[in-house]
Amino acid sequence: MCGIVGYVGREQAAPILLDGLSKLEYRGYDSAGVAVYSEKTGEMAVYKAKGRLKVLSDLIEGGAMVDGTVGIGHTRWATHGAPSDVNSHPQVSRSGRIAVVHNGIIENYAELKSFLMDQGVPFTSETDTEVVAQLIEYFCEQDQVDILEAVGRCLRRIEGAYALGILCADAPDQLIAVRKDSPLILGYGEGCSFLASDVTAIIRHTRSVSYMDDGEVAVLTREGIQCYNHLMQPIEKEICHVDWEIDAAEKGGYEHFMFKEIMEQPEAMRRCISPRIRDGEVFLENFPLSDDYIRNISKLYIVACGSSYHVGMVGKYNLERMIRKSVEVALASEFRYMNPIVDERTLVVVISQSGETLDTMAALREARRLGAKILSIVNVVGSSIARESDVVLYTWAGPEIAVATTKAYSTQMAALNLLGLYFARRLGTMDLAEYRRVLEEMLLLPEKMEAILSSKDDIQYFASQYFNHSSVFFIGRNVDYALGLEGSLKLKEISYIHSEAYASGELKHGTISLIEDGTLVVALGTYRKLFEKAMSNVVEVKARGADVLALTTESHREEMAKTANAVMTIPETHDLLLPSLGVVPLQLFAYYVALMRGCDIDKPRNLAKSVTVE
Ligand code: F6R
């Protein structure tokens, strides 16, 4: 949500900013803008436009008409004030000498705005961000301090979550960056420096980055970057090397990132799983939780949002079976308001692709306050959640650009299963032969996924049969229910078809009244132990006129086909791993349905990749 990029160097800034912003488009936005300082005129030029980045790019001829080598850019996702040119960022102070781009929310902006208006400061936008630009200028003028000091004073007055990029025409050889509860990355180049909310925006230019921590301020110049802590004392930041390839964040010939990422799953799974299985054992490098600690855990509490929460739902079934300890799953947005029963003996497992989801971060902090240890399963290295956790299991899925998650979901599930197996071994709760069988099967998941992907044309055909339904139900039991939650979310978020997931046994307690002639029911029957029951539910909805698209394992295809209208299959695997395979046809189905409906697949309406507001 919202994207920031900043550049100070020797090249023309505007094309670099536009390119960086294009890499942040996936985060979701409704308007974009840039501010660039021109050494020739001594002025700052600000261009902003509602709509896609292309509107801004056309306005400034791809950057060619904007002179200057220092600038900031932003893609905005409206929170305070509707999407409009005037509410877009950068927001400028009344003199036009200070420009600010901002991710997050200034919670006390109304109070500060009325204070500034009382001092005669006029406002032009409805945004909370304009308050920051005006307040910095107010301190510069009123207190006769330089820009850095004025920023420091401003920070002492504002409350909320923010990542800020600040450009001041009176100190035109530098940018100032500030971070609190919203990610910001610093990039180190030859004779130039960068700031960005996401590595993808600057990786074309540098692989040397550092991750700002809460309360830190950075001054970026052509010569380098100086960071300060919250007391404005100079600090040294660790510089990390980003080792993934640029084309990992490019479409590479595919029409959509989502499709590319679905197809990348076998490789992502290999990266996540292979290094963690050695000689028939789960191997977690530098894993700090001792066997005593693991034995002493009273329960696991999984917290996450959206698809990551759905991974947690599978995890509840799988982990309770593996480790015979209680596993609770909570939506991160609910967790901190539900007075959760958490203490020192609770291990809180936080799942997040981005590592920046605000609700998930807030849940993590609440769990820590209550005394729990935090283990996170995260994709984005160096993200806020990763850095605030006691233990991190990275998913190593590579950058995920499409808003709808695919490879991150699969690898999160693999990491969670590995964690369960690791614990089970220490707790002695799993038969050794079964443990080994699961590990062998895990290593086979990538090639089994490849087999499913190679039959994608069949799924495209099913999508062509059902893409014009207006309402869909996903039903299943046990892990098939948890899988249905994800299948349903995938479909609704990118195709805009109303869709719900139900535990099959719940149908008769209300929902079955919605089944009528032609209603599409996606019946999930991969879980061997409950296959007969899954069949009964298929018969039940068929009898009420439903069209049934079923998903089952190869060995059950024939039986399922006797009743269902159409059947998708996955190869046989261990029960614990069925959702890892089952999700692939559901992702493909959602993708092809959305494609046939002409939807904006990579950037569905109203959605953002990284949800950094509550
Ligand atoms: C759906 C999707 C979202 C995310 C959710 C949590 O396809 O991607 O539901 O799973 O917003 O995001 P992370 O995992 O980044 O915390």
PDB file of C-alpha atoms and ligand atoms in Angstrom, residues 305-308 351-357 360 403-405 412 486 489-490 493 608-609 611, ligand 1:
ATOM      1  CA  CYS A 305      -4.345 -12.282   7.847  1.00  0.00           C
ATOM      2  CA  GLY A 306      -5.969 -13.403   4.599  1.00  0.00           C
ATOM      3  CA  SER A 307      -4.246 -16.235   2.788  1.00  0.00           C
ATOM      4  CA  SER A 308      -1.571 -16.430   5.469  1.00  0.00           C
ATOM      5  CA  ILE A 351       2.700 -15.816   9.233  1.00  0.00           C
ATOM      6  CA  SER A 352       3.155 -13.017   6.713  1.00  0.00           C
ATOM      7  CA  GLN A 353       4.414 -12.888   3.150  1.00  0.00           C
ATOM      8  CA  SER A 354       5.247  -9.187   3.218  1.00  0.00           C
ATOM      9  CA  GLY A 355       6.318  -9.055   6.845  1.00  0.00           C
ATOM     10  CA  GLU A 356       4.716  -5.617   6.967  1.00  0.00           C
ATOM     11  CA  THR A 357       0.987  -6.244   7.486  1.00  0.00           C
ATOM     12  CA  THR A 360      -0.140  -8.863  12.024  1.00  0.00           C
ATOM     13  CA  VAL A 403      -1.588  -8.993  -5.253  1.00  0.00           C
ATOM     14  CA  ALA A 404      -3.112 -12.478  -5.003  1.00  0.00           C
ATOM     15  CA  THR A 405      -0.601 -14.652  -3.230  1.00  0.00           C
ATOM     16  CA  GLN A 412       4.409 -20.763   4.036  1.00  0.00           C
ATOM     17  CA  GLU A 486      -8.032 -20.266   0.164  1.00  0.00           C
ATOM     18  CA  LEU A 489     -10.551 -16.204  -1.533  1.00  0.00           C
ATOM     19  CA  LYS A 490      -8.416 -16.630  -4.652  1.00  0.00           C
ATOM     20  CA  GLU A 493     -10.427 -11.468  -5.015  1.00  0.00           C
ATOM     21  CA  ALA A 608      -3.131  -3.775  -2.028  1.00  0.00           C
ATOM     22  CA  LYS A 609      -0.230  -6.178  -1.790  1.00  0.00           C
ATOM     23  CA  VAL A 611      -1.676  -3.802   3.925  1.00  0.00           C
TER      24      VAL A 611
HETATM   25  C1  F6R B   1      -4.699 -12.877  -0.794  1.00  0.00           C
HETATM   26  C2  F6R B   1      -3.605 -12.221  -0.106  1.00  0.00           C
HETATM   27  C3  F6R B   1      -3.897 -11.591   1.209  1.00  0.00           C
HETATM   28  C4  F6R B   1      -2.684 -11.689   2.137  1.00  0.00           C
HETATM   29  C5  F6R B   1      -2.938 -10.871   3.412  1.00  0.00           C
HETATM   30  C6  F6R B   1      -1.788 -10.993   4.385  1.00  0.00           C
HETATM   31  O1  F6R B   1      -4.276 -13.415  -2.009  1.00  0.00           O
HETATM   32  O2  F6R B   1      -2.516 -12.149  -0.588  1.00  0.00           O
HETATM   33  O3  F6R B   1      -5.035 -12.129   1.812  1.00  0.00           O
HETATM   34  O4  F6R B   1      -2.449 -13.035   2.433  1.00  0.00           O
HETATM   35  O5  F6R B   1      -3.132  -9.528   3.085  1.00  0.00           O
HETATM   36  O6  F6R B   1      -0.611 -10.516   3.827  1.00  0.00           O
HETATM   37  P1  F6R B   1       0.801 -10.911   4.415  1.00  0.00           P
HETATM   38  O7  F6R B   1       0.963 -12.384   4.218  1.00  0.00           O
HETATM   39  O8  F6R B   1       1.782 -10.113   3.612  1.00  0.00           O
HETATM   40  O9  F6R B   1       0.787 -10.536   5.862  1.00  0.00           O
END
